[in-house]
């Protein structure tokens, strides 16, 4: 059995976090010492490991309690919901990034920022010796090995959805002259 201080140290949490988890019923210690100190069992530690893993995935304490205490709670459903929420948040951040890039370009302060635009990126590729054919191979390999990361990268450059679709189709060999 471990004390609250030992558990806090083991999981890099504060003592007050563990007290809060006890208060809300998320992690109750299995026992008490003669001097009334909280004592945590191996089963408690396994539960704490799951709590930490789910917290790292961004789940709320309420969702975690549901997963741990309700056998009917479906982990896959909860994780899919969390992933969908993260995807929405990422899209909002990309939209903000695109707007900020546009504002910086309008104010001619883009050169002072840390934003990489399409123009900067293609300039870097050309400076590295890639011609149009080399860039096509680069995009084609990116699209083949990690299509979603390729999309994310193109979005990070501030490209509009239509242009992203054109580049990805070109990367897959689906692009025909006159398109885009």
Short mmCIF file of C-alpha atoms in Angstrom, two decimals:
data_model
loop_
_atom_site.label_atom_id
_atom_site.label_comp_id
_atom_site.label_asym_id
_atom_site.label_seq_id
_atom_site.Cartn_x
_atom_site.Cartn_y
_atom_site.Cartn_z
CA UNK A 1 0.00 0.00 0.00
CA UNK A 2 1.21 3.47 -0.89
CA UNK A 3 0.49 6.79 0.78
CA UNK A 4 -1.00 9.76 -1.05
CA UNK A 5 2.45 11.39 -1.26
CA UNK A 6 3.97 8.28 -2.81
CA UNK A 7 1.17 8.00 -5.37
CA UNK A 8 1.44 11.71 -6.19
CA UNK A 9 5.17 11.34 -6.76
CA UNK A 10 4.79 8.17 -8.82
CA UNK A 11 2.29 9.80 -11.21
CA UNK A 12 3.77 13.32 -11.12
CA UNK A 13 0.55 14.75 -9.70
CA UNK A 14 -0.08 17.09 -6.85
CA UNK A 15 -1.43 15.83 -3.57
CA UNK A 16 -4.42 18.16 -4.02
CA UNK A 17 -5.24 16.47 -7.34
CA UNK A 18 -5.46 13.11 -5.61
CA UNK A 19 -7.59 14.64 -2.85
CA UNK A 20 -9.89 16.04 -5.52
CA UNK A 21 -10.10 12.66 -7.27
CA UNK A 22 -11.10 11.13 -3.92
CA UNK A 23 -13.66 13.90 -3.33
CA UNK A 24 -15.38 13.32 -6.69
CA UNK A 25 -15.13 9.54 -6.41
CA UNK A 26 -12.77 9.07 -9.33
CA UNK A 27 -10.02 7.44 -7.27
CA UNK A 28 -10.81 6.45 -3.73
CA UNK A 29 -8.03 4.91 -1.66
CA UNK A 30 -8.64 1.30 -0.70
CA UNK A 31 -7.61 1.80 2.88
CA UNK A 32 -6.53 4.01 5.71
CA UNK A 33 -3.59 3.76 8.06
CA UNK A 34 -3.96 3.71 11.84
CA UNK A 35 -3.30 7.44 11.75
CA UNK A 36 -6.04 7.83 9.09
CA UNK A 37 -3.70 8.44 6.11
CA UNK A 38 -5.04 7.39 2.73
CA UNK A 39 -3.50 4.15 1.44
CA UNK A 40 -3.61 3.05 -2.19
CA UNK A 41 -3.53 -0.59 -3.34
CA UNK A 42 -2.14 -2.09 -6.56
CA UNK A 43 -5.69 -2.02 -7.98
CA UNK A 44 -5.88 1.69 -7.13
CA UNK A 45 -2.59 2.26 -8.94
CA UNK A 46 -3.85 0.43 -12.04
CA UNK A 47 -6.96 2.64 -11.96
CA UNK A 48 -4.73 5.71 -11.62
CA UNK A 49 -2.71 4.57 -14.66
CA UNK A 50 -5.92 4.41 -16.70
CA UNK A 51 -6.99 7.83 -15.41
CA UNK A 52 -3.64 9.31 -16.45
CA UNK A 53 -3.77 7.66 -19.88
CA UNK A 54 -7.30 8.97 -20.52
CA UNK A 55 -6.36 12.45 -19.24
CA UNK A 56 -3.41 12.45 -21.65
CA UNK A 57 -5.91 11.72 -24.43
CA UNK A 58 -7.79 14.86 -23.35
CA UNK A 59 -10.84 13.16 -21.87
CA UNK A 60 -12.78 15.00 -19.20
CA UNK A 61 -12.90 13.66 -15.66
CA UNK A 62 -16.60 13.02 -16.17
CA UNK A 63 -15.95 10.90 -19.27
CA UNK A 64 -13.16 9.04 -17.46
CA UNK A 65 -15.45 8.28 -14.51
CA UNK A 66 -18.02 6.92 -16.95
CA UNK A 67 -15.45 4.67 -18.58
CA UNK A 68 -14.06 3.37 -15.30
CA UNK A 69 -17.31 2.89 -13.41
CA UNK A 70 -19.80 1.98 -16.11
CA UNK A 71 -19.18 -1.25 -17.98
CA UNK A 72 -21.74 -0.13 -20.57
CA UNK A 73 -19.71 2.97 -21.47
CA UNK A 74 -18.08 2.26 -24.82
CA UNK A 75 -14.40 3.25 -24.94
CA UNK A 76 -14.34 3.34 -28.74
CA UNK A 77 -17.34 5.70 -28.85
CA UNK A 78 -15.83 8.03 -26.24
CA UNK A 79 -12.48 8.07 -28.08
CA UNK A 80 -14.14 8.67 -31.47
CA UNK A 81 -16.08 11.58 -29.97
CA UNK A 82 -12.84 13.00 -28.51
CA UNK A 83 -11.07 12.59 -31.85
CA UNK A 84 -13.91 14.38 -33.65
CA UNK A 85 -13.72 17.23 -31.13
CA UNK A 86 -9.95 17.48 -31.63
CA UNK A 87 -10.39 17.52 -35.41
CA UNK A 88 -12.89 20.38 -35.11
CA UNK A 89 -10.49 22.28 -32.87
CA UNK A 90 -7.59 21.69 -35.26
CA UNK A 91 -9.71 22.94 -38.17
CA UNK A 92 -10.60 26.08 -36.20
CA UNK A 93 -6.91 26.66 -35.49
CA UNK A 94 -6.06 26.18 -39.17
CA UNK A 95 -8.75 28.68 -40.10
CA UNK A 96 -7.26 31.14 -37.60
CA UNK A 97 -3.78 30.43 -38.98
CA UNK A 98 -4.99 31.11 -42.53
CA UNK A 99 -6.65 34.37 -41.46
CA UNK A 100 -3.57 35.53 -39.55
CA UNK A 101 -1.40 34.73 -42.58
CA UNK A 102 -3.72 36.78 -44.78
CA UNK A 103 -3.67 39.66 -42.30
CA UNK A 104 0.12 39.54 -42.11
CA UNK A 105 0.40 39.52 -45.89
CA UNK A 106 -1.96 42.47 -46.13
CA UNK A 107 0.12 44.36 -43.57
CA UNK A 108 3.38 43.38 -45.28
CA UNK A 109 4.71 42.05 -41.98
CA UNK A 110 4.83 38.40 -43.07
CA UNK A 111 8.59 38.55 -43.56
CA UNK A 112 8.98 39.30 -39.85
CA UNK A 113 6.79 36.39 -38.74
CA UNK A 114 7.53 32.69 -38.32
CA UNK A 115 4.83 31.65 -40.81
CA UNK A 116 5.78 29.44 -43.75
CA UNK A 117 3.66 30.20 -46.78
CA UNK A 118 3.33 28.32 -50.06
CA UNK A 119 5.70 30.80 -51.67
CA UNK A 120 8.34 30.38 -48.98
CA UNK A 121 8.02 26.59 -49.08
CA UNK A 122 8.28 26.29 -52.87
CA UNK A 123 11.22 28.71 -52.78
CA UNK A 124 12.95 26.45 -50.25
CA UNK A 125 12.32 23.37 -52.41
CA UNK A 126 13.68 25.16 -55.49
CA UNK A 127 16.73 26.33 -53.54
CA UNK A 128 17.27 22.70 -52.52
CA UNK A 129 17.42 21.78 -56.22
CA UNK A 130 13.90 20.49 -56.83
CA UNK A 131 12.34 21.39 -60.15
CA UNK A 132 8.64 20.93 -60.94
CA UNK A 133 9.15 17.18 -61.46
CA UNK A 134 11.02 16.86 -58.16
CA UNK A 135 8.26 18.73 -56.32
CA UNK A 136 5.72 16.39 -57.88
CA UNK A 137 7.68 13.36 -56.63
CA UNK A 138 7.93 14.96 -53.17
CA UNK A 139 4.17 15.57 -52.99
CA UNK A 140 3.37 12.16 -54.51
CA UNK A 141 5.48 10.38 -51.87
CA UNK A 142 3.98 12.47 -49.07
CA UNK A 143 0.45 11.71 -50.31
CA UNK A 144 1.25 7.99 -50.71
CA UNK A 145 2.85 7.50 -47.30
CA UNK A 146 0.71 9.80 -45.17
CA UNK A 147 -2.26 11.38 -46.97
CA UNK A 148 -3.79 13.02 -43.90
CA UNK A 149 -0.45 14.49 -42.82
CA UNK A 150 -0.02 15.77 -46.40
CA UNK A 151 -3.40 17.49 -46.14
CA UNK A 152 -2.46 18.92 -42.74
CA UNK A 153 0.80 20.25 -44.16
CA UNK A 154 -0.94 21.91 -47.11
CA UNK A 155 -3.48 23.47 -44.76
CA UNK A 156 -0.65 24.78 -42.57
CA UNK A 157 0.62 26.72 -45.60
CA UNK A 158 -2.68 28.61 -45.61
CA UNK A 159 -3.94 27.11 -48.86
CA UNK A 160 -7.63 27.16 -49.75
CA UNK A 161 -9.54 23.87 -49.89
CA UNK A 162 -9.79 23.91 -53.71
CA UNK A 163 -6.03 24.29 -54.11
CA UNK A 164 -5.39 21.54 -51.55
CA UNK A 165 -7.69 19.24 -53.54
CA UNK A 166 -5.87 20.09 -56.77
CA UNK A 167 -2.42 19.44 -55.27
CA UNK A 168 -3.54 16.15 -53.73
CA UNK A 169 -5.13 14.98 -57.00
CA UNK A 170 -1.93 15.99 -58.85
CA UNK A 171 0.06 14.05 -56.26
CA UNK A 172 -2.03 10.94 -56.91
CA UNK A 173 -1.66 11.31 -60.67
CA UNK A 174 -5.34 12.26 -61.09
CA UNK A 175 -4.64 15.82 -62.28
CA UNK A 176 -5.09 16.63 -65.96
CA UNK A 177 -3.90 19.64 -67.94
CA UNK A 178 -6.32 22.51 -67.76
CA UNK A 179 -7.37 21.74 -64.17
CA UNK A 180 -6.53 23.86 -61.15
#
